[in-house]
């Protein structure tokens, strides 16, 4: 493998993304950089998919507003708080509340109430990440003040032309608004996460190299990125025969994780569910490529199958205890250690604020 420099340029990134023949050396280097920068701890975030009601109509997403086949649900506040308490008792350190995008007053106030209730029920100890889409700066501030301290908002692709091909051409789906939202999250004080989908129709390797440079230059603290997976009830399904194979999308995603780890060593990088959809060992492979966060699904079992962003999304019915048991063993087998009872803040956030 070619020599890796700390501040890689685009050509060097492209060469690494292309290194199909020898990914093992790349993954080994990424693990070495992770372990020597932030250690070999893996942080668990209990994922609660709180609702699939969405005002957006993204061409790739199964819970898009126009998909009349999606069964809409919202988990009650009582259930969300009870799950958060379970996560706290299991010493997860933090939870992620993710859902479709709503920005009406009733919802904004309800989320505020949910956040305060979780904080109260867990003696202020449980960390809370939100992933609830684009909101106004004021809403981000209200949710921050109510107890959320991390926010995930994927840019999806950093290429505006490609972004526009994946979203309706209206002011509800604007690239500029998404960028501004990321900026506002950082301004309000959140540990800010972003990411992209990999293997999208029309996407080139050059686009992906730019995505990595975008994540570095926008000073993102956490990244969740994974393969694009088709869904039969979305407009993008017409492109299904033009995609990379599933195995190629998995390999490319793992290389993206590894290269990002080399490019920005102090980031938190999630090993995403979409990896696991292609390969049952996908999340573990993500750890072996340099990721350090896993988000076990804690959504009520009845709702898990409804939060169907793409085909074959795994919705195991395993209890949290069973998931922890399996994960602990797999994480150790990957040469990592589970970090319990810690928020697991990204080192990048601490460094950025020094
Ligand atoms: N509404 C919030 C937002 O837009 O950030 C959070 C929920 S959204 C469903 C979470 C993520 O799911 C998106 O950022 C997108 O990257 C991912 N996603 C949606 N459809 C997908 C697909 N077909 N394949 C892979 N990932 C997908």
Coordinates of C-alpha atoms and ligand atoms in Angstrom, one line a residue:
X1 CA 0.0 0.0 0.0
X2 CA 1.2 3.5 -0.7
X3 CA 2.6 5.6 2.1
X4 CA -0.1 7.5 4.0
X5 CA 0.5 11.1 4.7
X6 CA -1.4 12.9 7.5
X7 CA -2.9 15.6 5.3
X8 CA -3.9 13.7 2.2
X9 CA -4.9 15.4 -1.0
X10 CA -7.7 14.4 -3.3
X11 CA -5.6 12.3 -5.5
X12 CA -4.2 10.3 -2.6
X13 CA -7.8 9.8 -1.2
X14 CA -8.9 8.5 -4.6
X15 CA -6.0 6.1 -4.8
X16 CA -7.0 4.7 -1.4
X17 CA -10.7 4.4 -2.3
X18 CA -9.6 2.5 -5.4
X19 CA -7.3 0.1 -3.6
X20 CA -9.6 -2.9 -4.2
X21 CA -6.8 -5.4 -4.1
X22 CA -5.4 -4.8 -0.7
X23 CA -8.0 -3.3 1.6
X24 CA -6.7 -5.3 4.6
X25 CA -3.6 -3.1 4.8
X26 CA -5.8 0.0 4.7
X27 CA -8.1 -1.3 7.4
X28 CA -5.1 -2.3 9.6
X29 CA -3.6 1.3 9.2
X30 CA -7.0 2.8 10.1
X31 CA -7.3 0.6 13.3
X32 CA -3.8 1.6 14.3
X33 CA -4.5 5.3 13.8
X34 CA -7.8 4.9 15.8
X35 CA -6.2 3.0 18.6
X36 CA -3.3 5.4 19.0
X37 CA -5.5 8.5 18.8
X38 CA -8.7 7.8 20.7
X39 CA -8.1 4.2 21.9
X40 CA -9.9 1.0 21.0
X41 CA -13.1 1.7 22.9
X42 CA -16.5 1.2 21.2
X43 CA -19.3 3.5 22.5
X44 CA -22.9 2.2 22.4
X45 CA -25.8 4.5 21.6
X46 CA -29.3 3.1 22.2
X47 CA -31.2 4.0 19.0
X48 CA -34.8 4.8 19.4
X49 CA -36.6 5.4 16.0
X50 CA -39.3 7.6 17.6
X51 CA -41.5 8.3 14.5
X52 CA -41.7 7.7 10.7
X53 CA -43.9 10.7 10.1
X54 CA -42.0 13.0 7.7
X55 CA -42.7 16.2 5.8
X56 CA -39.8 15.6 3.4
X57 CA -40.1 13.6 0.1
X58 CA -36.5 12.5 -0.5
X59 CA -36.4 10.3 -3.6
X60 CA -34.4 7.5 -1.9
X61 CA -36.2 7.2 1.5
X62 CA -38.9 4.7 2.3
X63 CA -40.5 6.9 4.9
X64 CA -40.9 9.8 2.5
X65 CA -44.1 11.8 2.7
X66 CA -45.6 10.4 -0.5
X67 CA -45.1 6.8 0.3
X68 CA -48.7 5.9 1.1
X69 CA -47.6 2.3 1.9
X70 CA -45.6 3.3 4.9
X71 CA -47.4 2.6 8.2
X72 CA -47.0 5.8 10.2
X73 CA -46.3 5.6 14.0
X74 CA -45.0 7.7 16.8
X75 CA -43.7 6.2 20.0
X76 CA -45.3 7.7 23.1
X77 CA -43.3 9.9 25.4
X78 CA -43.8 7.4 28.2
X79 CA -42.3 4.6 26.1
X80 CA -39.4 6.7 24.9
X81 CA -38.5 7.7 28.5
X82 CA -38.9 4.0 29.6
X83 CA -36.5 2.9 26.9
X84 CA -34.0 5.6 27.7
X85 CA -34.1 4.5 31.4
X86 CA -33.4 0.9 30.2
X87 CA -30.4 2.2 28.2
X88 CA -29.1 4.1 31.3
X89 CA -29.6 1.0 33.5
X90 CA -27.7 -1.0 31.0
X91 CA -24.9 1.6 31.2
X92 CA -25.1 2.6 27.5
X93 CA -24.1 6.2 28.3
X94 CA -26.3 7.7 25.7
X95 CA -29.3 7.3 23.4
X96 CA -30.1 8.6 19.9
X97 CA -33.6 9.8 19.1
X98 CA -34.1 9.5 15.4
X99 CA -37.2 10.2 13.3
X100 CA -38.8 11.6 10.2
X101 CA -38.8 15.4 10.0
X102 CA -41.5 17.5 11.6
X103 CA -41.2 21.1 12.5
X104 CA -44.7 22.1 13.7
X105 CA -44.9 23.9 17.1
X106 CA -46.7 21.0 18.8
X107 CA -43.9 18.6 17.8
X108 CA -41.0 21.0 18.7
X109 CA -42.6 21.4 22.2
X110 CA -43.2 17.7 22.6
X111 CA -39.6 16.9 21.8
X112 CA -38.5 19.5 24.4
X113 CA -40.8 17.8 27.0
X114 CA -39.4 14.3 26.0
X115 CA -35.8 15.6 26.5
X116 CA -36.5 17.1 29.9
X117 CA -38.3 14.0 31.0
X118 CA -35.4 11.7 30.0
X119 CA -32.9 13.9 31.8
X120 CA -35.0 13.9 34.9
X121 CA -35.6 10.2 34.9
X122 CA -31.9 9.4 34.4
X123 CA -30.5 11.9 37.0
X124 CA -29.1 14.0 34.2
X125 CA -26.7 11.2 33.5
X126 CA -27.8 9.9 30.1
X127 CA -26.4 11.6 27.0
X128 CA -28.9 12.4 24.3
X129 CA -28.2 12.7 20.5
X130 CA -31.0 13.9 18.2
X131 CA -31.4 13.1 14.5
X132 CA -34.6 14.9 13.6
X133 CA -33.7 16.7 10.5
X134 CA -33.5 20.4 9.6
X135 CA -34.9 22.8 12.1
X136 CA -34.6 26.5 12.8
X137 CA -31.7 27.7 14.9
X138 CA -34.2 28.6 17.6
X139 CA -35.6 25.0 17.7
X140 CA -32.0 23.6 17.9
X141 CA -31.4 26.0 20.8
X142 CA -34.6 24.9 22.6
X143 CA -33.7 21.3 22.3
X144 CA -30.1 21.9 23.4
X145 CA -31.3 23.8 26.4
X146 CA -33.7 20.9 27.2
X147 CA -30.8 18.4 27.4
X148 CA -29.7 17.2 23.9
X149 CA -26.0 17.7 23.3
X150 CA -25.3 15.9 20.0
X151 CA -27.1 16.1 16.7
X152 CA -26.7 14.0 13.5
X153 CA -27.7 15.6 10.2
X154 CA -26.2 13.9 7.2
X155 CA -25.4 16.1 4.2
X156 CA -26.2 12.9 2.2
X157 CA -23.8 14.1 -0.6
X158 CA -21.7 17.2 -0.6
X159 CA -22.2 17.7 -4.3
X160 CA -25.0 20.1 -4.9
X161 CA -25.9 18.9 -8.4
X162 CA -26.2 15.3 -7.1
X163 CA -28.1 16.5 -4.0
X164 CA -30.6 18.1 -6.4
X165 CA -31.1 14.9 -8.3
X166 CA -31.9 13.0 -5.1
X167 CA -34.5 15.5 -3.8
X168 CA -37.5 17.4 -5.2
X169 CA -36.7 20.8 -6.6
X170 CA -38.5 23.0 -4.1
X171 CA -37.6 25.1 -1.1
X172 CA -38.4 22.3 1.4
X173 CA -35.4 20.3 0.0
X174 CA -32.6 22.8 -0.4
X175 CA -28.9 22.1 -0.2
X176 CA -28.2 25.5 1.1
X177 CA -30.7 25.0 4.0
X178 CA -29.1 21.7 4.9
X179 CA -25.7 23.4 5.0
X180 CA -27.0 26.2 7.0
X181 CA -28.6 23.8 9.5
X182 CA -25.2 22.1 10.0
X183 CA -23.7 25.4 10.6
X184 CA -26.4 26.4 13.1
X185 CA -26.0 23.2 15.0
X186 CA -22.3 24.0 15.5
X187 CA -23.1 27.5 16.4
X188 CA -25.6 26.4 19.1
X189 CA -22.9 24.2 20.6
X190 CA -23.9 20.7 19.6
X191 CA -21.4 18.0 19.0
X192 CA -22.3 17.8 15.4
X193 CA -22.5 14.7 13.2
X194 CA -23.0 14.3 9.5
X195 CA -22.4 11.8 6.8
X196 CA -23.3 10.6 3.3
X197 CA -24.8 7.7 1.5
X198 CA -22.4 5.5 -0.5
X199 CA -23.2 3.9 -3.9
X200 CA -26.0 6.3 -4.8
X201 CA -27.2 6.4 -8.4
X202 CA -25.2 9.0 -10.4
X203 CA -22.5 9.1 -7.7
X204 CA -18.8 8.9 -8.7
X205 CA -15.7 8.0 -6.7
X206 CA -14.7 11.6 -7.3
X207 CA -17.9 12.7 -5.5
X208 CA -17.0 10.4 -2.5
X209 CA -13.5 11.8 -2.2
X210 CA -15.0 15.3 -2.1
X211 CA -17.4 14.1 0.6
X212 CA -14.5 13.1 2.8
X213 CA -12.8 16.4 2.2
X214 CA -16.1 18.1 3.0
X215 CA -16.5 16.3 6.3
X216 CA -12.9 17.3 7.2
X217 CA -13.2 21.0 6.2
X218 CA -16.6 21.5 7.9
X219 CA -15.1 20.4 11.2
X220 CA -17.7 17.7 11.8
X221 CA -17.2 15.8 15.1
X222 CA -19.1 12.5 14.3
X223 CA -19.8 10.7 11.1
X224 CA -22.4 8.1 10.2
X225 CA -22.2 7.0 6.6
X226 CA -23.2 3.8 4.9
X227 CA -24.4 2.2 1.7
X228 CA -27.4 3.5 -0.2
X229 CA -29.9 0.7 -0.4
X230 CA -32.9 0.7 -2.7
X231 CA -36.6 0.7 -1.6
X232 CA -39.2 -0.4 -4.0
X233 CA -41.7 2.4 -3.2
X234 CA -39.4 5.3 -3.9
X235 CA -38.7 7.2 -7.2
X236 CA -35.0 6.2 -7.1
X237 CA -36.0 2.5 -7.5
X238 CA -36.0 3.0 -11.3
X239 CA -32.1 3.2 -11.0
X240 CA -31.8 -0.2 -9.3
X241 CA -30.1 -1.8 -12.3
X242 CA -27.4 0.9 -12.5
X243 CA -26.1 0.5 -9.0
X244 CA -22.9 -1.1 -7.8
X245 CA -23.5 -4.6 -6.5
X246 CA -24.4 -4.9 -2.8
X247 CA -21.0 -6.4 -2.0
X248 CA -19.3 -3.5 -3.9
X249 CA -21.3 -1.0 -1.9
X250 CA -20.3 -2.7 1.3
X251 CA -16.6 -2.7 0.3
X252 CA -16.7 0.9 -0.8
X253 CA -18.4 1.9 2.5
X254 CA -15.7 0.2 4.5
X255 CA -13.0 1.9 2.5
X256 CA -14.7 5.3 3.1
X257 CA -14.7 4.6 6.9
X258 CA -11.0 3.7 6.8
X259 CA -9.9 6.6 4.7
X260 CA -11.9 9.0 6.9
X261 CA -10.2 7.6 10.0
X262 CA -6.8 8.4 8.4
X263 CA -8.0 11.8 7.3
X264 CA -9.5 12.9 10.6
X265 CA -8.2 10.5 13.3
X266 CA -10.1 12.0 16.3
X267 CA -13.6 11.6 14.9
X268 CA -16.4 9.4 16.3
X269 CA -17.4 7.2 13.4
X270 CA -20.5 5.0 13.5
X271 CA -20.7 1.5 12.1
X272 CA -24.2 1.8 10.6
X273 CA -27.2 -0.4 10.4
X274 CA -27.1 -0.2 6.6
X275 CA -23.7 -2.1 6.7
X276 CA -25.5 -4.8 8.6
X277 CA -28.3 -5.0 6.1
X278 CA -25.8 -6.1 3.4
X279 CA -23.8 -8.4 5.7
X280 CA -24.8 -9.7 9.1
X281 CA -21.2 -9.0 10.2
X282 CA -21.3 -5.6 8.5
X283 CA -21.1 -3.6 11.8
X284 CA -18.2 -5.6 13.0
X285 CA -16.4 -5.1 9.6
X286 CA -17.0 -1.4 10.2
X287 CA -15.1 -1.6 13.5
X288 CA -12.3 -3.4 11.8
X289 CA -12.1 -0.6 9.2
X290 CA -11.7 2.0 12.0
X291 CA -15.2 2.9 13.3
X292 CA -15.8 3.3 17.0
X293 CA -19.6 3.7 17.6
X294 CA -22.4 1.2 17.4
X295 CA -26.1 1.9 17.8
X296 CA -28.1 -1.1 19.0
X297 CA -31.7 -0.7 18.0
X298 CA -34.0 -0.1 21.1
X299 CA -37.1 0.9 19.1
X300 CA -40.2 -0.9 20.4
X301 CA -40.3 -4.2 18.4
X302 CA -43.7 -3.5 16.9
X303 CA -42.5 -0.2 15.4
X304 CA -39.0 -1.4 14.2
X305 CA -40.4 -3.0 11.0
X306 CA -42.4 0.2 10.2
X307 CA -39.2 2.4 10.2
X308 CA -38.3 1.0 6.9
X309 CA -35.9 3.4 5.1
X310 CA -34.8 0.8 2.6
X311 CA -35.3 -2.8 1.6
X312 CA -34.1 -5.6 3.9
X313 CA -33.5 -3.2 6.8
X314 CA -32.7 -5.7 9.6
X315 CA -35.4 -5.5 12.3
X316 CA -34.4 -8.2 14.7
X317 CA -36.7 -8.8 17.6
X318 CA -33.9 -9.4 19.9
X319 CA -34.1 -7.8 23.4
X320 CA -31.6 -5.3 24.5
X321 CA -29.9 -7.8 26.8
X322 CA -29.5 -10.3 24.0
X323 CA -28.1 -7.6 21.6
X324 CA -25.6 -6.6 24.3
X325 CA -24.5 -10.2 24.8
X326 CA -23.9 -10.8 21.1
X327 CA -22.3 -7.3 20.6
X328 CA -19.9 -7.7 23.6
X329 CA -18.4 -10.8 22.2
X330 CA -18.2 -9.5 18.6
X331 CA -16.6 -6.2 19.8
X332 CA -14.0 -8.1 21.8
X333 CA -13.3 -10.3 18.8
X334 CA -12.6 -7.2 16.8
X335 CA -9.9 -6.2 19.2
X336 CA -12.0 -3.5 20.8
X337 CA -13.5 -2.8 24.3
X338 CA -17.0 -1.7 25.1
X339 CA -17.0 1.6 26.9
X340 CA -19.9 1.5 29.5
X341 CA -21.3 4.4 31.5
X342 CA -19.6 7.1 29.4
X343 CA -21.1 9.7 27.0
X344 CA -18.1 8.9 24.7
X345 CA -17.8 12.5 23.4
X346 CA -15.8 12.7 20.2
X347 CA -12.2 13.8 20.9
X348 CA -12.6 16.0 17.8
X349 CA -15.2 18.1 19.6
X350 CA -12.8 18.6 22.6
X351 CA -9.9 19.5 20.3
X352 CA -12.0 21.9 18.2
X353 CA -13.0 23.9 21.3
X354 CA -9.5 24.1 22.8
Ligands
LIG1 N1 -35.1 13.0 9.2 C1 -33.8 13.0 9.7 C2 -32.8 13.5 8.7 O1 -33.2 13.7 7.5 O2 -31.7 13.7 9.0 C3 -33.4 11.7 10.2 C4 -34.0 10.5 9.6 S1 -33.4 10.0 8.0 C5 -34.5 8.7 7.6 C6 -31.9 9.2 8.5 C7 -31.0 8.8 7.4 O3 -31.5 7.7 6.7 C8 -30.8 9.8 6.3 O4 -29.9 10.8 6.6 C9 -30.3 9.0 5.1 O5 -28.9 9.1 4.9 C10 -30.7 7.5 5.5 N2 -31.5 6.9 4.5 C11 -32.7 7.2 4.0 N3 -33.0 6.4 3.0 C12 -32.0 5.6 2.8 C13 -31.7 4.5 1.8 N4 -32.5 4.2 0.9 N5 -30.5 3.9 1.9 C14 -29.6 4.2 2.9 N6 -29.8 5.2 3.8 C15 -31.0 5.9 3.7

